[in-house]
């Protein structure tokens, strides 16, 4: 009997102790057990895998197409459209997380800014390779091209024509995108839209004049190392202008849809940084390729 009473008493005290411990754990004394941080832990996403497959199909299809293998063009097109689709859907998810779910805290924005800075640095290294090739060929021209620079058979473009005009348009677009940025900071939506519209218009004019220059150029990409360096450097810069224009158009639509605030507008800020990078690269291209490298 005593054993039974002891067992019942022990069971009651154990339940009471368990209840008290559970209540204590739920109390405010254990607030630090709750995970509270400023970082965005992203949900599982299929887009990295699909993007990797698209890039694989794109590169593999391009190689097969260049070597005239059957089906290479189809694989190339599949990879290209997969990349375009992933770009749309992945950035759509990022915009939703930033704008509607408010996942992009100030700490997350710092990480995004650092990532954009590192991306621009990698782009600087990309263009550095073209400038290296240009200086390597121009400072010590070989006998194959006549021992002079530009090569004897090349009629280089004048820097005072379309290149100088494009320089004016691109520098002006850098000023207008800065105008739009400051308008966002002071919550002047109308001014930011006007500034971006001017920037996009100037970018389109620049691209059109660049295309006109290519059509009327007296040499081609296969005309010695000068033609190769010229069209590779200016052509990739034109592609970056196109990408930057697309980013600014997206930023314009997001401003119209009230996605940005004075303290939360990294989508526009990254586009503006990229556009200033395009401006600086063009200044070096104008000074080196058109003015210095193109003069006899």
Short mmCIF file of C-alpha atoms in Angstrom, two decimals:
data_model
loop_
_atom_site.label_atom_id
_atom_site.label_comp_id
_atom_site.label_asym_id
_atom_site.label_seq_id
_atom_site.Cartn_x
_atom_site.Cartn_y
_atom_site.Cartn_z
CA UNK A 1 0.00 0.00 0.00
CA UNK A 2 2.79 2.37 0.92
CA UNK A 3 4.55 1.48 -2.31
CA UNK A 4 1.43 2.38 -4.33
CA UNK A 5 1.02 5.70 -2.48
CA UNK A 6 4.68 6.53 -3.14
CA UNK A 7 4.30 5.69 -6.83
CA UNK A 8 1.17 7.86 -7.18
CA UNK A 9 2.87 10.74 -5.38
CA UNK A 10 5.96 10.42 -7.59
CA UNK A 11 3.84 10.36 -10.76
CA UNK A 12 1.90 13.45 -9.69
CA UNK A 13 5.06 15.39 -8.83
CA UNK A 14 6.65 14.37 -12.15
CA UNK A 15 3.65 15.64 -14.10
CA UNK A 16 3.64 18.84 -12.07
CA UNK A 17 7.34 19.32 -12.69
CA UNK A 18 6.90 18.71 -16.45
CA UNK A 19 4.08 21.23 -16.61
CA UNK A 20 6.10 23.86 -14.77
CA UNK A 21 9.13 23.27 -17.01
CA UNK A 22 7.00 23.59 -20.15
CA UNK A 23 5.45 26.82 -18.87
CA UNK A 24 8.88 28.15 -17.99
CA UNK A 25 10.25 27.38 -21.45
CA UNK A 26 7.31 29.20 -23.03
CA UNK A 27 7.84 32.20 -20.79
CA UNK A 28 9.72 35.36 -21.75
CA UNK A 29 12.84 34.12 -19.99
CA UNK A 30 13.66 32.03 -23.08
CA UNK A 31 13.10 34.65 -25.76
CA UNK A 32 16.64 34.16 -27.01
CA UNK A 33 15.69 30.63 -28.10
CA UNK A 34 13.57 32.17 -30.87
CA UNK A 35 15.47 32.74 -34.12
CA UNK A 36 15.45 36.44 -34.88
CA UNK A 37 17.74 37.82 -37.59
CA UNK A 38 17.73 40.26 -40.49
CA UNK A 39 18.69 37.80 -43.21
CA UNK A 40 16.44 36.38 -45.89
CA UNK A 41 16.49 32.58 -45.96
CA UNK A 42 15.15 31.91 -49.43
CA UNK A 43 12.63 29.19 -50.14
CA UNK A 44 13.58 26.17 -52.28
CA UNK A 45 13.52 27.23 -55.93
CA UNK A 46 13.77 25.32 -59.24
CA UNK A 47 15.29 28.28 -61.10
CA UNK A 48 19.01 27.62 -60.36
CA UNK A 49 18.75 24.11 -61.79
CA UNK A 50 16.74 25.21 -64.81
CA UNK A 51 19.17 28.09 -65.42
CA UNK A 52 22.12 25.68 -65.30
CA UNK A 53 20.41 23.35 -67.79
CA UNK A 54 19.60 26.30 -70.04
CA UNK A 55 23.20 27.49 -69.98
CA UNK A 56 24.40 23.97 -70.78
CA UNK A 57 21.99 23.64 -73.71
CA UNK A 58 22.89 27.13 -74.94
CA UNK A 59 26.66 26.57 -74.98
CA UNK A 60 26.47 22.98 -76.22
CA UNK A 61 24.00 23.90 -78.94
CA UNK A 62 26.17 26.83 -79.99
CA UNK A 63 29.23 24.61 -80.40
CA UNK A 64 27.26 21.96 -82.31
CA UNK A 65 25.72 24.62 -84.56
CA UNK A 66 29.10 26.17 -85.35
CA UNK A 67 30.41 22.75 -86.35
CA UNK A 68 27.35 22.05 -88.52
CA UNK A 69 26.00 19.18 -86.42
CA UNK A 70 22.37 18.28 -86.97
CA UNK A 71 20.07 19.65 -84.25
CA UNK A 72 22.62 22.08 -82.90
CA UNK A 73 20.46 25.08 -83.80
CA UNK A 74 17.44 23.55 -82.04
CA UNK A 75 19.43 22.90 -78.87
CA UNK A 76 20.77 26.45 -79.06
CA UNK A 77 17.25 27.90 -79.31
CA UNK A 78 15.98 25.73 -76.45
CA UNK A 79 18.82 26.89 -74.19
CA UNK A 80 18.29 30.52 -75.15
CA UNK A 81 14.57 30.50 -74.39
CA UNK A 82 15.18 28.60 -71.13
CA UNK A 83 17.58 31.35 -70.02
CA UNK A 84 15.09 34.08 -70.99
CA UNK A 85 12.28 32.27 -69.14
CA UNK A 86 14.38 31.80 -65.98
CA UNK A 87 15.48 35.45 -66.07
CA UNK A 88 11.84 36.54 -66.08
CA UNK A 89 10.56 34.12 -63.43
CA UNK A 90 13.53 34.36 -61.07
CA UNK A 91 13.56 38.17 -61.05
CA UNK A 92 9.77 38.09 -60.71
CA UNK A 93 10.20 36.06 -57.51
CA UNK A 94 12.87 38.46 -56.23
CA UNK A 95 10.62 41.45 -56.88
CA UNK A 96 7.78 39.72 -55.01
CA UNK A 97 10.05 38.91 -52.06
CA UNK A 98 11.35 42.48 -51.90
CA UNK A 99 8.15 44.42 -52.56
CA UNK A 100 5.27 42.38 -51.17
CA UNK A 101 6.87 40.01 -48.66
CA UNK A 102 9.30 42.68 -47.34
CA UNK A 103 12.12 40.14 -47.11
CA UNK A 104 14.83 42.56 -48.22
CA UNK A 105 15.86 44.17 -44.97
CA UNK A 106 18.70 46.67 -44.74
CA UNK A 107 21.12 43.82 -44.03
CA UNK A 108 19.92 41.97 -47.13
CA UNK A 109 20.23 45.14 -49.20
CA UNK A 110 23.84 45.53 -48.05
CA UNK A 111 24.54 42.04 -49.32
CA UNK A 112 22.86 42.79 -52.63
CA UNK A 113 24.88 45.98 -53.03
CA UNK A 114 28.09 44.09 -52.34
CA UNK A 115 27.10 41.49 -54.92
CA UNK A 116 26.41 44.20 -57.50
CA UNK A 117 29.78 45.83 -56.80
CA UNK A 118 31.58 42.51 -57.29
CA UNK A 119 29.64 41.93 -60.51
CA UNK A 120 30.71 45.33 -61.86
CA UNK A 121 34.32 44.56 -60.90
CA UNK A 122 34.10 41.32 -62.90
CA UNK A 123 32.77 43.31 -65.84
CA UNK A 124 35.72 45.70 -65.54
CA UNK A 125 38.05 42.71 -65.83
CA UNK A 126 36.08 41.57 -68.88
CA UNK A 127 36.70 44.83 -70.72
CA UNK A 128 40.26 44.99 -69.40
CA UNK A 129 41.02 41.97 -71.61
CA UNK A 130 39.94 43.86 -74.74
CA UNK A 131 41.97 46.93 -73.82
CA UNK A 132 44.96 44.68 -73.14
CA UNK A 133 44.63 43.11 -76.62
CA UNK A 134 44.29 46.55 -78.20
CA UNK A 135 47.38 48.01 -76.49
CA UNK A 136 49.38 44.85 -77.11
CA UNK A 137 48.70 45.13 -80.84
CA UNK A 138 48.98 48.91 -81.18
CA UNK A 139 52.07 49.69 -79.10
CA UNK A 140 54.23 47.16 -80.97
CA UNK A 141 52.62 46.50 -84.37
CA UNK A 142 54.08 43.52 -86.19
CA UNK A 143 55.27 43.34 -89.78
CA UNK A 144 52.11 41.39 -90.70
CA UNK A 145 50.09 44.60 -90.50
CA UNK A 146 52.78 46.84 -91.98
CA UNK A 147 54.56 47.75 -88.76
CA UNK A 148 52.22 50.72 -88.16
CA UNK A 149 48.98 51.35 -86.27
CA UNK A 150 46.30 51.46 -87.52
CA UNK A 151 47.35 48.88 -90.12
CA UNK A 152 48.19 50.25 -93.55
CA UNK A 153 45.05 48.88 -95.22
CA UNK A 154 42.66 50.18 -92.54
CA UNK A 155 40.81 53.46 -92.91
CA UNK A 156 39.99 54.19 -89.27
CA UNK A 157 36.83 56.02 -88.24
CA UNK A 158 37.05 59.67 -87.26
CA UNK A 159 36.55 60.34 -83.56
CA UNK A 160 34.79 63.65 -84.28
CA UNK A 161 31.77 62.15 -86.02
CA UNK A 162 29.35 59.61 -84.56
CA UNK A 163 31.70 58.62 -81.68
CA UNK A 164 31.82 62.17 -80.30
CA UNK A 165 28.05 62.55 -80.70
CA UNK A 166 27.48 59.26 -78.89
CA UNK A 167 29.79 60.42 -76.12
CA UNK A 168 27.60 63.49 -75.60
CA UNK A 169 24.41 61.38 -75.55
CA UNK A 170 25.81 58.80 -73.13
CA UNK A 171 27.23 61.36 -70.70
CA UNK A 172 23.92 63.20 -70.77
CA UNK A 173 22.10 59.96 -70.01
CA UNK A 174 24.36 59.51 -66.97
CA UNK A 175 23.21 62.91 -65.73
CA UNK A 176 19.52 62.14 -66.31
CA UNK A 177 19.69 58.78 -64.51
CA UNK A 178 21.30 60.59 -61.55
CA UNK A 179 18.44 63.10 -61.70
CA UNK A 180 15.96 60.21 -61.51
CA UNK A 181 17.85 58.68 -58.57
CA UNK A 182 17.79 61.89 -56.54
CA UNK A 183 14.10 62.31 -57.38
CA UNK A 184 13.40 58.90 -55.82
CA UNK A 185 15.34 59.89 -52.71
CA UNK A 186 13.12 62.97 -52.22
CA UNK A 187 9.94 61.06 -53.16
CA UNK A 188 9.38 63.02 -56.40
CA UNK A 189 7.78 60.29 -58.50
CA UNK A 190 7.00 62.47 -61.51
CA UNK A 191 10.55 63.79 -61.69
CA UNK A 192 12.03 60.29 -61.46
CA UNK A 193 9.80 59.09 -64.32
CA UNK A 194 10.80 62.06 -66.50
CA UNK A 195 14.49 61.51 -65.76
CA UNK A 196 14.28 57.82 -66.62
CA UNK A 197 12.35 58.52 -69.83
CA UNK A 198 15.11 60.88 -70.96
CA UNK A 199 17.74 58.29 -70.05
CA UNK A 200 16.01 55.53 -72.03
CA UNK A 201 15.51 57.83 -75.02
CA UNK A 202 19.20 58.79 -75.05
CA UNK A 203 20.17 55.11 -74.74
CA UNK A 204 18.03 54.22 -77.77
CA UNK A 205 19.58 57.05 -79.79
CA UNK A 206 23.07 55.88 -78.80
CA UNK A 207 22.31 52.30 -79.88
CA UNK A 208 20.82 53.47 -83.20
CA UNK A 209 23.88 55.60 -83.98
CA UNK A 210 26.17 52.72 -83.04
CA UNK A 211 24.32 50.50 -85.49
CA UNK A 212 24.62 53.17 -88.19
CA UNK A 213 28.36 53.36 -87.55
CA UNK A 214 28.69 49.60 -87.95
CA UNK A 215 26.79 49.66 -91.24
CA UNK A 216 28.90 52.46 -92.70
CA UNK A 217 32.28 51.34 -91.28
CA UNK A 218 34.93 50.91 -94.04
CA UNK A 219 36.31 47.76 -92.38
CA UNK A 220 34.89 44.60 -90.81
CA UNK A 221 35.70 42.35 -87.86
CA UNK A 222 37.85 40.16 -90.12
CA UNK A 223 40.08 43.03 -91.27
CA UNK A 224 43.25 42.39 -89.26
CA UNK A 225 43.61 42.69 -85.50
CA UNK A 226 42.33 46.29 -85.62
CA UNK A 227 38.92 45.21 -86.87
CA UNK A 228 38.76 42.36 -84.37
CA UNK A 229 39.65 44.56 -81.38
CA UNK A 230 37.38 47.40 -82.54
CA UNK A 231 34.23 45.36 -83.09
CA UNK A 232 34.74 43.10 -80.07
CA UNK A 233 35.25 46.02 -77.66
CA UNK A 234 32.59 48.35 -79.04
CA UNK A 235 30.21 45.48 -79.81
CA UNK A 236 30.26 44.11 -76.27
CA UNK A 237 29.88 47.65 -74.96
CA UNK A 238 26.81 48.03 -77.19
CA UNK A 239 25.43 44.79 -75.76
CA UNK A 240 25.94 46.14 -72.24
CA UNK A 241 24.13 49.32 -73.27
CA UNK A 242 21.21 47.16 -74.44
CA UNK A 243 21.15 45.21 -71.15
CA UNK A 244 21.32 48.44 -69.15
CA UNK A 245 18.48 49.92 -71.22
CA UNK A 246 16.31 46.87 -70.47
CA UNK A 247 17.09 47.21 -66.75
CA UNK A 248 16.15 50.89 -66.80
CA UNK A 249 12.87 50.13 -68.61
CA UNK A 250 12.00 47.58 -65.90
CA UNK A 251 12.90 50.16 -63.23
CA UNK A 252 10.62 52.68 -64.96
CA UNK A 253 7.65 50.31 -64.83
CA UNK A 254 8.37 49.57 -61.17
CA UNK A 255 8.42 53.29 -60.37
CA UNK A 256 5.02 53.68 -62.08
CA UNK A 257 3.72 50.74 -60.01
CA UNK A 258 5.02 52.32 -56.76
CA UNK A 259 7.49 49.51 -56.00
CA UNK A 260 10.20 51.88 -54.75
CA UNK A 261 10.52 54.09 -51.69
CA UNK A 262 13.17 56.56 -50.60
CA UNK A 263 14.95 53.85 -48.58
CA UNK A 264 14.01 50.73 -50.56
CA UNK A 265 14.92 51.02 -54.24
CA UNK A 266 17.85 48.70 -54.87
CA UNK A 267 16.30 47.52 -58.14
CA UNK A 268 16.71 51.02 -59.54
CA UNK A 269 19.99 51.66 -57.76
CA UNK A 270 21.68 48.62 -59.29
CA UNK A 271 20.49 49.68 -62.76
CA UNK A 272 21.90 53.18 -62.20
CA UNK A 273 25.24 51.80 -61.04
CA UNK A 274 25.40 49.57 -64.11
CA UNK A 275 24.59 52.53 -66.35
CA UNK A 276 27.39 54.62 -64.86
CA UNK A 277 29.74 51.71 -65.44
CA UNK A 278 28.68 51.68 -69.10
CA UNK A 279 29.39 55.43 -69.27
CA UNK A 280 32.90 55.05 -67.88
CA UNK A 281 33.76 52.16 -70.21
CA UNK A 282 32.62 54.25 -73.19
CA UNK A 283 34.88 57.13 -72.14
CA UNK A 284 37.86 54.77 -72.20
CA UNK A 285 36.75 53.33 -75.53
CA UNK A 286 36.40 56.77 -77.05
CA UNK A 287 39.78 57.96 -75.77
CA UNK A 288 41.71 54.77 -76.57
CA UNK A 289 40.06 53.10 -79.56
CA UNK A 290 38.62 56.07 -81.47
CA UNK A 291 40.85 59.04 -80.63
CA UNK A 292 44.30 57.62 -79.81
CA UNK A 293 44.21 54.22 -81.50
CA UNK A 294 42.41 55.36 -84.62
CA UNK A 295 44.77 58.21 -85.54
CA UNK A 296 47.76 57.69 -87.79
#
